[in-house]
């Protein structure tokens, strides 16, 4: 006797963002009192629970830098050659190092001409002069060389350099660095170890930038955190990204709950220094299985994204709030963070994702169309737009290196004709939204407000205290503005399309 009827009658009820609201509770918490610190992976914390989607219309180095400055994290997409993706990672890592550690130095016995050539080739304005024991004995800058122009540049560096070098100890903080730089009117300070050997150099620009972004997230060397996407079987790319300094590698697959992926990623984990996020999954059972690969974070979401058609094309998926909560129930005991990927349209959705156990949200459409997202602006009917497309769309699968094809398991033959591809995403445009910092500000403002209503002063408390109420479609209609024609655009609300 078959049990097909049971498939329907015993099917789980599942829910998404619009099905619930967060219940207000007794609170002594003001939005300004809350902290948004959270774990994104076993070894990395963020100051805001936002990471950007690894999509070719969302995240390259500009987005990753902008998010790291705000306390979030960018995941560089992989519709790029390994070399290009590595370069994007490096751009983030070199964007704002307090101390440049691969510092280029010169010996006092080399010539001024050599010094000038190094500065020209490297595009820098000064070089610390170090002896054979790496001890700083001077500094030579363009200012020292300028008076010699047209004269003999073959003289030794030791004859032209500034001998009195102001250095800074390795353990110093930004305030000390800033005071020293101001007091001595210098642009660059060599950083020295206890035994006076050079270990790096800091520039005034770096110090000021660091002070400007107090919430920024950085690695142990003071460089911005960055993540990068990688296919589950692409060991060469994973190793290159890890070597380039990617703090986190986000394994990018439409269906992470696959035996060959779990095995391959478990193996990858042993070969790279970066933390590894694995996804995407949508069930507690999948979480149990992928945790066997010793991963550092789990990405949740099959089909909730604004550009996704997986649920329509394949008829597969789990509404996102149910997916997040079922994965979080399993992941919490293991201490592995949960990243809720896709489907977020408003700051209230971020709050709901966290309320059901997510540690971080991954966002595509809300960050697409910003100044820092890749792509050109276009004008339509007098309004500015930028392209946004699914990585499983025809455009993404046939453009770049075609990474979307393998995300959606369509890699059979590199010359595969585009008419043979079965897209699981669409291509379109989203309105231009200005700077990422403004989007993050509004999203986090809404989240802090939510935490104030709940009485949660941290994301941990949000997990523990937030209760939800199940609402009807009438509840949703009541929630959105109604019985009014909106005349002025709001920075954090746009009517649903
Ligand atoms: P949002 O809603 O933030 O979602 O725009 C972004 C997330 O959607 C996923 N993604 C896709 N899913 N087909 C899909 O089914 C696609 O073509 C596609 N492209 C991206 C991805 O997880 C992203 O973070």
Short mmCIF file of C-alpha atoms in Angstrom, two decimals, residues 224-401:
data_model
loop_
_atom_site.label_atom_id
_atom_site.label_comp_id
_atom_site.label_asym_id
_atom_site.label_seq_id
_atom_site.Cartn_x
_atom_site.Cartn_y
_atom_site.Cartn_z
CA UNK A 224 40.25 44.40 6.80
CA UNK A 225 38.53 41.02 7.01
CA UNK A 226 37.44 39.56 3.70
CA UNK A 227 35.75 36.38 2.53
CA UNK A 228 35.81 34.84 -0.93
CA UNK A 229 33.62 32.34 -2.71
CA UNK A 230 34.91 29.03 -4.00
CA UNK A 231 33.35 26.01 -5.65
CA UNK A 232 33.23 22.88 -3.47
CA UNK A 233 35.68 20.93 -5.63
CA UNK A 234 38.02 23.76 -6.59
CA UNK A 235 40.99 23.01 -4.32
CA UNK A 236 43.41 25.14 -6.39
CA UNK A 237 41.20 28.21 -6.01
CA UNK A 238 40.70 27.57 -2.28
CA UNK A 239 44.43 27.32 -1.70
CA UNK A 240 45.15 30.44 -3.76
CA UNK A 241 42.50 32.42 -1.84
CA UNK A 242 43.84 31.21 1.48
CA UNK A 243 47.40 32.13 0.47
CA UNK A 244 46.18 35.58 -0.62
CA UNK A 245 44.85 36.16 2.89
CA UNK A 246 41.11 35.45 2.54
CA UNK A 247 40.01 35.06 6.15
CA UNK A 248 37.00 33.01 5.19
CA UNK A 249 36.20 30.87 2.16
CA UNK A 250 32.50 30.59 1.41
CA UNK A 251 31.73 27.38 -0.41
CA UNK A 252 29.24 28.34 -3.03
CA UNK A 253 26.74 25.71 -4.04
CA UNK A 254 22.99 25.75 -4.59
CA UNK A 255 22.81 22.41 -2.74
CA UNK A 256 25.48 21.87 -0.10
CA UNK A 257 23.80 18.73 1.27
CA UNK A 258 25.61 16.38 -1.09
CA UNK A 259 27.89 13.55 -0.11
CA UNK A 260 30.63 14.44 -2.60
CA UNK A 261 30.59 18.10 -1.46
CA UNK A 262 30.80 17.18 2.23
CA UNK A 263 33.75 14.91 1.49
CA UNK A 264 35.55 17.41 -0.72
CA UNK A 265 35.06 20.34 1.68
CA UNK A 266 36.23 18.21 4.63
CA UNK A 267 39.40 17.61 2.65
CA UNK A 268 39.71 21.28 1.67
CA UNK A 269 39.44 22.28 5.30
CA UNK A 270 42.64 20.35 6.03
CA UNK A 271 44.52 22.20 3.29
CA UNK A 272 43.67 25.85 3.88
CA UNK A 273 44.22 28.31 6.72
CA UNK A 274 40.97 30.20 6.09
CA UNK A 275 37.72 29.42 7.92
CA UNK A 276 35.20 27.65 5.71
CA UNK A 277 31.48 28.35 5.36
CA UNK A 278 29.46 25.62 3.70
CA UNK A 279 26.05 25.89 2.08
CA UNK A 280 23.49 26.28 0.99
CA UNK A 281 21.19 24.04 2.96
CA UNK A 282 17.66 24.35 4.30
CA UNK A 283 17.03 21.53 6.79
CA UNK A 284 18.21 20.35 10.20
CA UNK A 285 19.21 16.99 8.70
CA UNK A 286 21.45 18.76 6.21
CA UNK A 287 23.04 20.71 9.07
CA UNK A 288 23.80 17.47 10.94
CA UNK A 289 25.43 16.00 7.84
CA UNK A 290 27.50 18.95 6.72
CA UNK A 291 28.82 19.57 10.23
CA UNK A 292 30.79 16.34 9.72
CA UNK A 293 33.06 18.27 7.35
CA UNK A 294 34.44 20.26 10.32
CA UNK A 295 33.22 23.54 8.83
CA UNK A 296 33.21 26.98 10.50
CA UNK A 297 29.83 28.35 9.42
CA UNK A 298 26.64 27.22 7.69
CA UNK A 299 24.82 29.12 4.96
CA UNK A 300 21.08 28.63 4.88
CA UNK A 301 18.73 29.37 2.00
CA UNK A 302 17.37 27.40 -0.92
CA UNK A 303 15.36 29.66 -3.16
CA UNK A 304 14.40 32.66 -0.96
CA UNK A 305 16.49 35.19 -2.91
CA UNK A 306 14.91 38.03 -4.82
CA UNK A 307 16.44 36.83 -8.11
CA UNK A 308 15.97 33.09 -7.46
CA UNK A 309 13.75 30.85 -9.50
CA UNK A 310 14.88 27.52 -8.01
CA UNK A 311 11.57 27.03 -6.22
CA UNK A 312 9.68 27.65 -9.44
CA UNK A 313 11.98 25.87 -11.87
CA UNK A 314 12.81 22.86 -9.66
CA UNK A 315 9.86 23.07 -7.28
CA UNK A 316 12.37 22.75 -4.43
CA UNK A 317 13.09 24.83 -1.34
CA UNK A 318 12.04 25.59 2.22
CA UNK A 319 10.51 28.94 3.21
CA UNK A 320 13.34 30.82 4.82
CA UNK A 321 12.24 31.32 8.43
CA UNK A 322 11.60 27.58 8.81
CA UNK A 323 14.90 26.78 7.10
CA UNK A 324 16.87 29.08 9.42
CA UNK A 325 15.24 27.83 12.61
CA UNK A 326 15.61 24.14 11.75
CA UNK A 327 19.30 24.58 10.94
CA UNK A 328 19.91 26.80 13.99
CA UNK A 329 18.40 24.16 16.29
CA UNK A 330 21.09 21.72 15.16
CA UNK A 331 23.98 24.16 14.78
CA UNK A 332 23.65 25.90 18.15
CA UNK A 333 25.05 22.98 20.16
CA UNK A 334 28.04 22.72 17.87
CA UNK A 335 28.81 26.45 18.22
CA UNK A 336 28.98 26.81 14.43
CA UNK A 337 27.38 30.10 13.30
CA UNK A 338 24.35 30.18 11.01
CA UNK A 339 24.19 32.60 8.09
CA UNK A 340 20.69 33.31 6.78
CA UNK A 341 21.22 33.79 3.04
CA UNK A 342 18.65 35.56 0.87
CA UNK A 343 15.11 36.85 0.90
CA UNK A 344 15.64 39.86 3.16
CA UNK A 345 13.72 42.92 2.01
CA UNK A 346 13.49 45.08 5.11
CA UNK A 347 15.38 45.58 8.38
CA UNK A 348 12.51 43.78 10.14
CA UNK A 349 13.42 40.65 8.16
CA UNK A 350 16.97 40.85 9.53
CA UNK A 351 15.53 40.99 13.05
CA UNK A 352 13.27 37.99 12.36
CA UNK A 353 16.19 35.96 10.93
CA UNK A 354 18.19 36.61 14.12
CA UNK A 355 15.16 35.93 16.32
CA UNK A 356 15.01 32.36 14.97
CA UNK A 357 18.67 31.62 15.50
CA UNK A 358 20.72 33.16 12.68
CA UNK A 359 24.00 34.80 13.72
CA UNK A 360 24.44 36.75 10.50
CA UNK A 361 22.41 37.56 7.39
CA UNK A 362 23.70 37.43 3.83
CA UNK A 363 22.29 40.08 1.57
CA UNK A 364 22.16 40.50 -2.20
CA UNK A 365 19.42 42.75 -3.47
CA UNK A 366 19.56 45.30 -0.64
CA UNK A 367 23.26 45.86 -1.36
CA UNK A 368 23.00 45.65 -5.17
CA UNK A 369 22.55 49.05 -6.79
CA UNK A 370 24.88 50.79 -4.34
CA UNK A 371 27.87 52.93 -5.25
CA UNK A 372 30.17 50.08 -4.25
CA UNK A 373 28.44 47.24 -6.14
CA UNK A 374 30.07 46.24 -9.46
CA UNK A 375 28.50 47.44 -12.70
CA UNK A 376 27.48 50.58 -14.49
CA UNK A 377 24.62 52.85 -13.62
CA UNK A 378 21.85 53.13 -16.23
CA UNK A 379 19.06 55.68 -16.50
CA UNK A 380 15.48 54.58 -17.13
CA UNK A 381 12.65 57.07 -17.14
CA UNK A 382 14.87 59.59 -15.41
CA UNK A 383 15.80 57.25 -12.53
CA UNK A 384 19.17 55.66 -11.87
CA UNK A 385 19.48 51.86 -11.80
CA UNK A 386 22.20 49.22 -11.58
CA UNK A 387 22.12 45.67 -12.83
CA UNK A 388 21.33 42.82 -10.42
CA UNK A 389 21.26 39.22 -11.57
CA UNK A 390 21.13 35.73 -10.09
CA UNK A 391 24.30 33.66 -10.30
CA UNK A 392 22.12 30.96 -11.84
CA UNK A 393 20.77 33.33 -14.49
CA UNK A 394 21.68 32.84 -18.12
CA UNK A 395 23.81 36.01 -18.06
CA UNK A 396 25.91 34.91 -15.06
CA UNK A 397 26.25 31.34 -16.33
CA UNK A 398 27.52 32.49 -19.72
CA UNK A 399 29.42 35.58 -18.53
CA UNK A 400 32.69 35.80 -16.54
CA UNK A 401 34.13 32.31 -16.05
#
